[in-house]
Coordinates of C-alpha atoms (C1' of nucleotides) in Angstrom, one line a residue:
Chain S
M456 CA 130.7 80.1 118.1
G457 CA 133.9 77.9 117.7
K458 CA 137.1 78.0 119.8
L459 CA 139.3 80.9 118.5
T460 CA 142.6 79.0 119.2
H461 CA 143.6 75.4 117.5
D462 CA 147.4 74.9 118.0
D463 CA 147.7 71.2 116.4
P464 CA 148.0 71.5 112.9
E465 CA 148.6 68.0 112.3
M466 CA 145.5 67.1 113.5
L467 CA 144.0 69.2 111.4
A468 CA 145.3 67.5 108.2
A469 CA 142.9 66.1 105.7
D470 CA 141.2 62.2 106.8
D471 CA 143.1 59.2 104.9
P472 CA 142.3 60.0 101.4
E473 CA 142.1 56.3 100.7
M474 CA 138.9 56.2 102.9
L475 CA 137.5 59.2 101.1
A476 CA 137.7 58.0 98.0
A477 CA 134.8 55.5 97.8
N478 CA 132.5 58.3 99.2
E479 CA 133.5 60.9 97.1
A480 CA 133.5 59.3 93.9
Q481 CA 129.5 58.4 94.4
F482 CA 129.4 62.5 95.4
L483 CA 130.7 63.3 92.5
A484 CA 128.5 61.1 90.5
A485 CA 125.5 62.5 92.0
F486 CA 126.5 66.2 91.3
K487 CA 126.0 66.4 87.7
E488 CA 122.3 66.3 88.5
H489 CA 121.5 69.3 90.3
D490 CA 122.8 71.8 87.8
Y491 CA 123.4 75.1 89.3
P492 CA 122.5 78.4 87.1
K493 CA 126.0 79.7 85.8
P494 CA 126.9 82.8 84.4
A495 CA 128.2 83.1 81.1
V496 CA 132.0 84.0 81.5
T497 CA 133.9 86.2 79.3
L498 CA 137.5 87.6 78.5
D499 CA 138.0 91.3 77.9
L500 CA 141.5 92.8 77.1
C501 CA 142.7 96.5 77.7
I502 CA 146.1 96.8 75.6
F503 CA 147.9 99.4 75.9
G504 CA 150.9 101.4 73.8
V505 CA 152.3 104.4 73.2
Q506 CA 152.8 105.9 70.0
D507 CA 153.1 109.8 68.7
A508 CA 153.5 110.5 72.7
T509 CA 149.8 109.7 73.2
L510 CA 148.9 106.6 75.3
R511 CA 146.4 104.2 73.2
V512 CA 144.4 101.1 73.7
L513 CA 143.7 98.2 71.0
L514 CA 140.1 98.7 69.9
I515 CA 138.0 96.6 68.2
R516 CA 134.5 97.8 66.2
R517 CA 131.9 95.2 66.9
K518 CA 130.5 93.4 64.2
G519 CA 127.3 91.9 65.9
H520 CA 125.1 92.7 68.6
P521 CA 125.3 93.7 70.5
F522 CA 126.0 97.8 70.5
Q523 CA 126.9 96.6 66.8
G524 CA 129.0 99.1 64.8
R525 CA 130.9 100.6 68.5
W526 CA 134.4 100.4 69.6
A527 CA 134.9 98.0 72.4
L528 CA 137.8 95.9 74.0
P529 CA 138.8 93.1 72.4
G530 CA 137.6 89.8 74.1
G531 CA 135.1 86.8 74.1
F532 CA 133.7 84.1 76.0
L533 CA 135.9 81.5 77.7
D534 CA 136.5 78.9 76.2
V535 CA 135.1 75.7 78.9
E536 CA 134.8 72.6 76.8
K537 CA 138.6 73.1 75.5
G538 CA 139.3 73.1 79.3
E539 CA 141.5 76.5 78.8
D540 CA 143.0 78.3 81.5
I541 CA 141.7 81.6 81.6
E542 CA 145.1 83.4 80.8
E543 CA 145.6 81.0 77.7
G544 CA 141.9 82.0 76.9
A545 CA 142.3 85.7 76.9
R546 CA 145.9 85.1 74.9
R547 CA 143.6 83.1 72.7
E548 CA 141.0 85.8 72.1
L549 CA 143.8 88.5 71.5
R550 CA 144.9 86.3 68.8
E551 CA 141.5 85.8 67.1
E552 CA 140.6 89.4 67.2
T553 CA 143.0 91.2 66.6
R554 CA 146.4 88.6 65.2
V555 CA 148.2 90.1 67.8
S556 CA 150.4 87.8 70.0
D557 CA 153.6 87.7 72.9
V558 CA 152.2 90.1 75.0
Y559 CA 152.8 90.9 78.2
L560 CA 149.8 90.1 80.2
E561 CA 148.2 90.7 83.7
Q562 CA 145.0 90.0 85.1
L563 CA 143.7 93.1 85.9
Y564 CA 139.8 93.0 87.7
T565 CA 136.8 90.6 87.3
F566 CA 133.5 92.3 86.8
G567 CA 130.2 90.8 87.4
N568 CA 126.7 91.4 87.6
A569 CA 122.8 91.5 86.1
T570 CA 123.4 94.8 84.1
R571 CA 127.0 95.3 82.7
D572 CA 125.6 93.0 79.5
P573 CA 122.0 93.2 77.9
R574 CA 122.5 89.3 77.5
G575 CA 121.9 88.9 81.2
Y576 CA 124.0 88.0 84.1
T577 CA 127.7 87.8 82.7
V578 CA 131.4 87.4 84.2
T579 CA 134.3 88.8 83.0
V580 CA 137.8 88.4 83.7
A581 CA 139.6 91.3 82.7
W582 CA 143.4 91.5 81.5
L583 CA 145.9 94.4 80.8
G584 CA 148.3 93.9 78.2
L585 CA 151.5 96.5 77.0
L586 CA 152.9 96.2 73.9
P587 CA 155.3 98.1 72.1
I588 CA 153.3 99.6 68.9
Q589 CA 156.0 99.9 66.4
R590 CA 156.7 96.8 66.0
M591 CA 152.8 95.0 65.8
F592 CA 151.0 94.4 62.6
I593 CA 147.1 94.3 63.9
Q594 CA 144.4 93.1 61.8
A595 CA 140.5 92.7 62.4
G596 CA 139.8 88.8 63.1
D597 CA 136.5 87.3 62.3
D598 CA 134.2 89.1 64.8
A599 CA 135.7 92.5 64.3
D600 CA 135.0 94.9 61.3
D601 CA 138.3 97.2 62.4
A602 CA 141.0 96.8 64.9
Q603 CA 142.6 100.1 65.5
W604 CA 145.5 102.0 68.2
L605 CA 143.2 104.8 69.2
P606 CA 144.3 107.3 72.8
V607 CA 142.5 106.2 75.7
Q608 CA 141.3 110.0 76.2
D609 CA 139.3 110.3 73.3
M610 CA 137.9 106.8 73.8
L611 CA 136.7 106.6 76.8
P612 CA 133.8 108.2 76.9
H613 CA 132.3 106.3 73.6
L614 CA 132.9 102.4 75.1
A615 CA 130.5 99.7 74.2
F616 CA 128.9 97.7 77.3
D617 CA 130.9 99.0 80.7
H618 CA 134.1 98.5 78.6
A619 CA 134.7 102.8 79.8
T620 CA 134.7 101.0 83.9
I621 CA 137.1 98.5 82.8
L622 CA 139.2 100.8 80.9
S623 CA 139.3 102.9 83.8
V624 CA 140.7 101.0 86.1
A625 CA 143.1 99.5 83.9
L626 CA 144.2 102.5 83.1
Q627 CA 144.6 103.5 87.1
R628 CA 146.5 100.1 87.4
L629 CA 149.3 101.2 84.6
R630 CA 149.7 104.6 86.2
G631 CA 150.1 103.5 89.6
K632 CA 152.4 100.3 89.0
I633 CA 154.8 102.1 86.6
D634 CA 156.7 103.7 89.1
Y635 CA 157.9 100.8 91.1
A636 CA 157.3 97.9 88.4
P637 CA 159.5 97.4 85.6
I638 CA 156.4 97.5 83.3
A639 CA 157.9 100.5 81.1
F640 CA 159.9 98.7 79.2
E641 CA 157.2 96.1 77.5
L642 CA 156.1 99.2 75.6
V643 CA 159.1 100.4 74.0
P644 CA 160.7 98.0 71.5
P645 CA 163.9 96.0 72.6
T646 CA 166.3 98.9 72.3
F647 CA 165.3 102.5 73.3
T648 CA 166.8 105.4 74.2
I649 CA 166.1 107.6 77.8
P650 CA 164.5 109.8 75.9
D651 CA 162.2 107.2 74.7
L652 CA 161.4 106.1 78.1
R653 CA 160.8 109.1 79.0
E654 CA 158.5 109.8 76.3
V655 CA 156.1 106.7 77.4
Y656 CA 156.4 107.7 81.2
A657 CA 154.7 111.1 80.2
A658 CA 152.1 109.5 77.6
V659 CA 151.2 107.1 80.5
K660 CA 151.2 109.3 83.9
G661 CA 150.0 112.6 81.7
S662 CA 152.5 114.8 83.0
T663 CA 156.1 115.8 82.2
Y664 CA 159.7 114.3 83.8
D665 CA 162.6 116.6 84.5
P666 CA 165.1 115.1 82.2
A667 CA 167.7 115.2 84.5
N668 CA 166.4 113.4 87.3
F669 CA 164.5 110.8 85.1
R670 CA 168.0 109.9 83.2
R671 CA 169.7 109.5 87.3
R672 CA 166.9 106.9 87.9
F673 CA 167.9 105.0 84.9
K674 CA 171.6 105.0 85.9
R675 CA 170.6 103.4 89.0
M676 CA 169.0 100.8 86.8
L677 CA 172.1 100.3 84.4
E678 CA 174.6 100.2 87.6
D679 CA 171.8 97.3 89.3
G680 CA 171.9 95.5 85.7
V681 CA 168.1 95.8 85.1
I682 CA 169.2 97.3 81.7
E683 CA 172.6 97.5 79.7
Q684 CA 174.2 99.1 76.9
A685 CA 173.4 98.6 73.4
E686 CA 175.9 98.9 70.4
G687 CA 175.1 102.0 68.3
T688 CA 173.5 105.5 69.0
R689 CA 170.0 106.5 67.7
F690 CA 170.3 110.1 65.5
T691 CA 167.8 113.1 66.4
A692 CA 167.7 116.5 65.4
G693 CA 170.1 117.1 67.9
R694 CA 173.2 115.0 69.5
P695 CA 172.4 111.5 69.3
A696 CA 171.5 109.4 72.1
K697 CA 173.1 106.1 73.7
V698 CA 170.8 102.8 73.4
F699 CA 170.4 100.7 76.0
R700 CA 168.3 97.4 76.5
F701 CA 165.9 95.9 79.5
R702 CA 167.7 92.5 80.7
R703 CA 165.0 90.4 81.4
P704 CA 165.4 89.1 84.6
T705 CA 165.4 85.1 84.2
Chain P
M1217 CA 145.8 95.5 58.8
G1218 CA 143.9 98.6 59.7
K1219 CA 145.1 101.8 60.0
L1220 CA 147.3 102.7 62.7
T1221 CA 145.9 106.3 63.3
H1222 CA 142.4 107.8 63.5
D1223 CA 141.6 111.4 65.0
D1224 CA 138.4 111.9 64.9
P1225 CA 137.1 110.3 67.8
E1226 CA 133.5 111.8 67.3
M1227 CA 133.1 110.2 64.4
L1228 CA 134.5 106.9 66.1
A1229 CA 131.1 107.5 68.5
A1230 CA 128.0 105.0 68.2
D1231 CA 125.7 104.7 65.2
D1232 CA 122.6 106.0 66.5
P1233 CA 120.7 104.1 68.9
E1234 CA 117.4 104.9 67.8
M1235 CA 118.4 103.0 64.7
L1236 CA 120.0 99.9 66.3
A1237 CA 116.9 99.2 68.7
A1238 CA 114.6 97.4 66.4
N1239 CA 118.1 95.1 65.2
E1240 CA 119.3 94.4 68.8
A1241 CA 116.4 93.5 70.4
Q1242 CA 115.9 90.6 67.6
F1243 CA 119.4 89.5 68.0
L1244 CA 119.1 89.5 71.9
A1245 CA 115.7 87.1 71.3
A1246 CA 117.9 85.0 68.8
F1247 CA 120.8 85.1 71.5
K1248 CA 119.2 82.4 73.9
E1249 CA 119.2 79.3 71.1
H1250 CA 123.0 78.3 71.4
D1251 CA 123.8 78.3 74.9
Y1252 CA 127.4 78.4 75.4
P1253 CA 128.9 75.7 77.9
K1254 CA 129.1 77.6 81.0
P1255 CA 131.4 77.2 83.9
A1256 CA 130.4 77.0 87.3
V1257 CA 131.6 80.4 89.4
T1258 CA 132.8 80.4 92.7
L1259 CA 134.1 82.8 95.3
D1260 CA 136.5 81.9 97.9
L1261 CA 137.4 84.3 101.0
C1262 CA 141.2 84.8 102.1
I1263 CA 140.0 86.9 105.4
F1264 CA 142.9 87.6 107.7
G1265 CA 143.5 88.7 111.3
V1266 CA 146.3 88.8 114.1
Q1267 CA 145.9 87.1 117.0
D1268 CA 148.5 86.3 119.7
A1269 CA 151.6 88.3 117.6
T1270 CA 150.3 85.6 114.8
L1271 CA 149.1 86.2 111.4
R1272 CA 145.7 83.8 111.0
V1273 CA 143.4 83.2 108.1
L1274 CA 139.6 82.0 108.9
L1275 CA 139.1 78.8 107.4
I1276 CA 136.3 76.1 107.6
R1277 CA 136.1 72.6 107.5
R1278 CA 134.3 71.3 105.3
K1279 CA 131.1 69.2 106.1
G1280 CA 130.5 67.9 102.5
H1281 CA 132.4 66.2 99.1
P1282 CA 134.6 66.9 98.0
F1283 CA 137.6 67.0 100.6
Q1284 CA 135.3 66.1 103.0
G1285 CA 136.5 67.4 107.0
R1286 CA 139.2 69.4 105.1
W1287 CA 140.4 72.9 105.9
A1288 CA 139.3 75.4 103.0
L1289 CA 138.7 78.9 102.7
P1290 CA 135.3 80.1 102.9
G1291 CA 133.4 80.8 100.0
G1292 CA 130.6 79.6 97.5
F1293 CA 128.4 79.7 94.3
L1294 CA 127.5 82.7 93.0
D1295 CA 124.2 83.5 92.5
V1296 CA 123.2 84.3 89.7
E1297 CA 119.4 83.9 90.0
K1298 CA 119.1 86.5 92.2
G1299 CA 121.7 88.8 90.0
E1300 CA 124.0 89.5 92.7
D1301 CA 126.9 91.6 92.2
I1302 CA 129.8 89.2 92.8
E1303 CA 131.0 91.4 96.0
E1304 CA 127.6 90.9 97.3
G1305 CA 128.2 87.4 96.9
A1306 CA 131.1 87.6 98.7
R1307 CA 129.8 89.5 101.4
R1308 CA 127.1 87.3 101.3
E1309 CA 128.7 83.8 101.2
L1310 CA 131.2 85.2 104.4
R1311 CA 127.8 85.8 106.5
E1312 CA 126.4 82.0 105.5
E1313 CA 129.2 80.2 106.0
T1314 CA 130.6 82.3 109.4
R1315 CA 128.4 84.7 110.4
V1316 CA 130.8 87.1 109.9
S1317 CA 129.9 90.8 108.4
D1318 CA 130.9 94.6 107.5
V1319 CA 134.7 93.8 106.5
Y1320 CA 137.2 95.3 104.7
L1321 CA 137.3 93.0 101.4
E1322 CA 139.3 93.4 97.9
Q1323 CA 138.9 91.5 95.3
L1324 CA 142.5 89.3 95.2
Y1325 CA 142.7 87.1 91.6
T1326 CA 140.5 84.9 89.7
F1327 CA 141.4 81.5 88.8
G1328 CA 139.9 79.3 86.1
N1329 CA 140.9 76.1 85.1
A1330 CA 139.9 72.3 84.3
T1331 CA 141.5 71.0 86.9
R1332 CA 141.2 73.1 90.2
D1333 CA 138.1 71.7 91.2
P1334 CA 137.4 67.4 90.5
R1335 CA 133.7 68.3 90.2
G1336 CA 135.2 70.0 86.5
Y1337 CA 135.6 73.1 85.3
T1338 CA 135.3 75.7 87.5
V1339 CA 136.2 79.7 88.1
T1340 CA 136.6 80.8 91.3
V1341 CA 137.1 84.6 92.4
A1342 CA 139.1 85.1 95.6
W1343 CA 138.9 88.0 97.3
L1344 CA 141.2 89.6 100.7
G1345 CA 139.8 90.6 103.6
L1346 CA 140.5 91.7 106.8
L1347 CA 139.4 92.0 110.6
P1348 CA 140.4 92.4 114.3
I1349 CA 140.1 89.3 115.4
Q1350 CA 139.3 90.5 119.0
R1351 CA 136.1 91.6 118.1
M1352 CA 134.7 89.0 116.2
F1353 CA 132.2 86.0 117.0
I1354 CA 132.4 83.4 114.4
Q1355 CA 130.3 81.0 113.8
A1356 CA 130.4 77.9 111.6
G1357 CA 127.3 78.0 108.8
D1358 CA 125.2 75.4 107.2
D1359 CA 127.9 74.5 104.9
A1360 CA 130.8 74.3 107.7
D1361 CA 131.5 71.8 110.9
D1362 CA 133.7 74.6 112.3
A1363 CA 135.4 77.6 111.6
Q1364 CA 138.8 79.3 113.0
W1365 CA 141.3 81.6 113.1
L1366 CA 144.2 79.4 112.2
P1367 CA 148.0 80.3 112.1
V1368 CA 148.4 81.0 108.1
Q1369 CA 152.3 79.3 108.5
D1370 CA 150.6 76.2 109.6
M1371 CA 147.6 75.6 107.7
L1372 CA 149.1 76.7 104.1
P1373 CA 150.3 73.0 103.4
H1374 CA 146.8 71.2 104.5
L1375 CA 144.4 73.3 102.4
A1376 CA 141.8 71.9 100.1
F1377 CA 141.4 72.5 96.4
D1378 CA 143.8 74.7 95.0
H1379 CA 143.3 77.2 98.7
A1380 CA 147.3 76.8 99.2
T1381 CA 147.6 78.7 96.0
I1382 CA 145.1 81.4 96.8
L1383 CA 146.2 81.8 100.1
S1384 CA 149.7 82.4 98.9
V1385 CA 148.4 85.3 96.5
A1386 CA 146.5 86.3 99.3
L1387 CA 149.7 86.4 101.7
Q1388 CA 151.7 88.1 99.1
R1389 CA 149.4 90.9 98.3
L1390 CA 148.7 91.7 101.8
R1391 CA 152.4 91.9 102.5
G1392 CA 152.7 94.0 99.8
K1393 CA 150.4 96.5 100.4
I1394 CA 150.7 97.3 104.0
D1395 CA 153.7 98.5 103.5
Y1396 CA 151.9 101.6 101.1
A1397 CA 148.5 101.6 101.9
P1398 CA 146.1 102.3 105.2
I1399 CA 145.2 98.9 105.5
A1400 CA 146.6 97.8 109.2
F1401 CA 144.3 99.8 111.0
E1402 CA 141.7 97.1 109.5
L1403 CA 143.6 94.5 111.5
V1404 CA 143.3 96.4 114.8
P1405 CA 140.3 97.4 117.3
P1406 CA 139.1 101.1 116.3
T1407 CA 141.1 102.5 119.1
F1408 CA 144.9 101.2 119.6
T1409 CA 148.1 101.9 120.7
I1410 CA 151.7 102.3 118.2
P1411 CA 153.3 98.9 120.0
D1412 CA 149.8 97.2 118.8
L1413 CA 150.4 98.5 115.2
R1414 CA 153.9 97.3 115.3
E1415 CA 153.0 93.8 116.3
V1416 CA 150.4 93.6 113.3
Y1417 CA 153.1 94.8 111.4
A1418 CA 155.6 92.4 112.4
A1419 CA 152.6 89.3 112.1
V1420 CA 151.9 89.6 108.7
K1421 CA 155.7 90.6 107.1
G1422 CA 157.0 88.2 109.5
S1423 CA 160.0 90.1 110.3
T1424 CA 160.8 92.7 113.0
Y1425 CA 160.5 96.5 113.3
D1426 CA 162.9 98.8 115.2
P1427 CA 160.2 100.4 117.5
A1428 CA 161.7 104.0 117.4
N1429 CA 161.9 104.2 113.4
F1430 CA 158.2 102.5 113.3
R1431 CA 156.9 105.1 115.9
R1432 CA 158.2 108.5 113.4
R1433 CA 156.3 106.8 110.7
F1434 CA 153.0 107.2 112.6
K1435 CA 153.8 110.3 114.1
R1436 CA 154.0 111.6 110.2
M1437 CA 150.9 110.2 109.8
L1438 CA 148.9 111.8 112.9
E1439 CA 150.4 115.1 111.6
D1440 CA 149.0 114.7 108.3
G1441 CA 145.7 113.3 110.0
V1442 CA 145.4 109.9 108.8
I1443 CA 145.2 109.3 112.2
E1444 CA 144.3 111.2 115.9
Q1445 CA 145.3 110.8 119.3
A1446 CA 142.2 109.1 121.3
E1447 CA 141.5 109.6 125.1
G1448 CA 143.1 107.6 127.2
T1449 CA 145.7 105.4 127.9
R1450 CA 146.7 101.7 127.8
F1451 CA 148.5 100.2 130.4
T1452 CA 150.8 97.2 130.2
A1453 CA 153.6 95.8 132.2
G1454 CA 155.8 99.2 131.5
R1455 CA 155.0 102.9 131.2
P1456 CA 151.4 103.1 129.6
A1457 CA 151.1 103.6 126.1
K1458 CA 149.0 106.3 124.6
V1459 CA 145.7 105.3 122.4
F1460 CA 145.1 106.2 119.2
R1461 CA 142.0 106.3 116.3
F1462 CA 142.3 105.9 112.8
R1463 CA 140.3 108.9 110.8
R1464 CA 138.6 107.3 108.1
P1465 CA 138.5 108.8 104.9
T1466 CA 135.3 110.3 104.0
Chain T
dA184 C1' 177.7 130.5 65.1
dC185 C1' 173.4 128.5 66.6
dA186 C1' 169.2 125.4 67.2
dA187 C1' 168.4 121.5 69.0
dT188 C1' 168.9 117.7 72.1
dA189 C1' 171.7 114.6 75.0
dG190 C1' 173.9 114.3 79.3
dT191 C1' 176.2 116.1 83.7
dG192 C1' 176.7 118.5 89.1
dT193 C1' 175.3 120.1 92.8
dC194 C1' 172.0 122.0 96.5
dT195 C1' 167.8 120.8 99.4
dT196 C1' 164.6 117.9 101.1
dT197 C1' 162.4 113.7 102.5
dC198 C1' 162.5 109.5 104.5
dA199 C1' 164.3 105.0 106.8
dG200 C1' 167.7 102.5 109.1
dA201 C1' 170.9 102.1 113.3
dC202 C1' 171.1 103.2 117.3
dA203 C1' 172.2 106.0 122.1
dG204 C1' 169.4 108.0 125.6
dT205 C1' 165.2 109.3 128.3
dA206 C1' 161.0 108.9 130.6
dT207 C1' 157.3 106.5 133.4
dT208 C1' 154.8 102.4 135.2
dT209 C1' 154.6 98.3 138.2
dG210 C1' 156.2 95.0 141.6
Chain N
dC1350 C1' 165.6 100.5 144.0
dA1351 C1' 165.1 97.0 139.2
dA1352 C1' 162.5 95.6 135.4
dA1353 C1' 159.7 96.7 132.0
dT1354 C1' 157.7 99.1 128.2
dA1355 C1' 156.9 103.9 126.0
dC1356 C1' 159.3 107.4 124.0
dT1357 C1' 162.9 110.6 122.1
dG1358 C1' 167.3 112.8 119.4
dT1359 C1' 170.6 112.0 116.3
dC1360 C1' 173.5 110.8 112.5
dT1361 C1' 173.8 108.6 108.2
dG1362 C1' 172.7 107.2 103.7
dA1363 C1' 169.8 106.5 99.8
dA1364 C1' 166.8 108.9 96.2
dA1365 C1' 163.9 112.4 94.6
dG1366 C1' 162.7 117.4 93.2
dA1367 C1' 164.8 122.0 91.0
dC1368 C1' 167.6 123.7 88.4
dA1369 C1' 172.2 125.7 86.5
dC1370 C1' 175.6 124.1 83.8
dT1371 C1' 178.1 121.1 79.8
dA1372 C1' 178.4 118.0 75.6
dT1373 C1' 177.8 116.8 70.7
dT1374 C1' 175.2 116.6 67.0
dG1375 C1' 172.8 118.9 62.4
dT1376 C1' 172.0 123.4 59.6

DNA sequence: ACAATAGTGTCTTTCAGACAGTATTTG
DNA sequence: CAAATACTGTCTGAAAGACACTATTGT
């Protein structure tokens, strides 16, 4: 059992790096020999959008095995040879499979076990993305027959691999985070009305919001400079609505 | 470009699985042949504790190269052959390197790029753990010369690999989460006083808390059944304090 | 005029921060 | 007794929920 305290951080610092260099180079050369078994590492993407007051997720229909013809999250193998950072890899996969780029993306969770893919042990780093559907052309890439925005609730039971689990975790994160982080702005076009935003919140959370209280919340954001009013108004069946813009923090 | 709506989830469900079985088995057999290059996958652990009103992290001194003799987060390679789930792997590594088990553990973030380890491209799944230091014997395992609880602030600039980055992310997560999730209870012994808890919060957040307001917060938890009063009192230099217990949700 | 939708005002409750004060122990 | 620490009460302001009300458009 080690001592439990140690109050001299200076003493703890590295040995002189010069001294180590020779040994370390030697070690690194030797290291190549014993090759630990390595898992395949993939990237999976939960990209959410709201359309027709419905929360949707971007899915592809699988062209190849396994799960051929089934709907799945877009994703693919991490390109180790290229040396890409995992976030670069996630953006590359999304681009390749759906021609979508410039997305809000955050890392969600990493799943790794022997059963989630019939091809053997895999580790997948899952990502959560947000996109205003309205402004986006999507297009199936090489590995997919089709790419579509489909309602989360309908699709949850029908996905390939363990993608239902991944999507559930993503949904939980999105629902939890929308209340305290300014991420709803990623789901609407650059200019939007308060009722637009309210629709997004309702679709994400699956509940309704009192229009008056909801509005007051964003009035505070206006005062705090989080959003600003934009030119013009937006016409509806009734009184036209003021238009706002998210001031992306610099 | 695909259609943007699709309202018949039934039609989207899998093709008949029986029909696919033959093709899929064929495919899986063929799959073994082309072997994508795979990254090494490791697990790293940020285990926090509070002692002497100081936030500490469990570190090991590296026995081997690279970064021999430097302090680092405990961790190691995921055992793919054993088929362990990544969380099992994290708990195994912690046990092997420090003889510590039964820890609150949550997944933190996954780091993967070509530069974080001189041995080449690695992916590491980092975990955040919490432990009441007082009740824990730690002991260095096979890969470590020493294992100690060291102050986070002092050690941050002196860690091996990119462990300073990992530790920073862990610290940020801990500080953010302690305010809204009942995780502070993982940092104190089974029974504790309100001043004990307040000390933990202060150590984690690096700020002080008004005793009166802090107490009121936990009085509400008492009413909500999150904590309950335990027998006895705890003696100090002044008036003895009431003792409480966290009622772990079932 | 009326339907429809955008937007305001107000009351109540909850909760956090500031801070003055009381209670119970040891020495 | 004083010193030290635990604990209580009260004022204030910010923010959320409920809900009644006003404003501006199209038909």
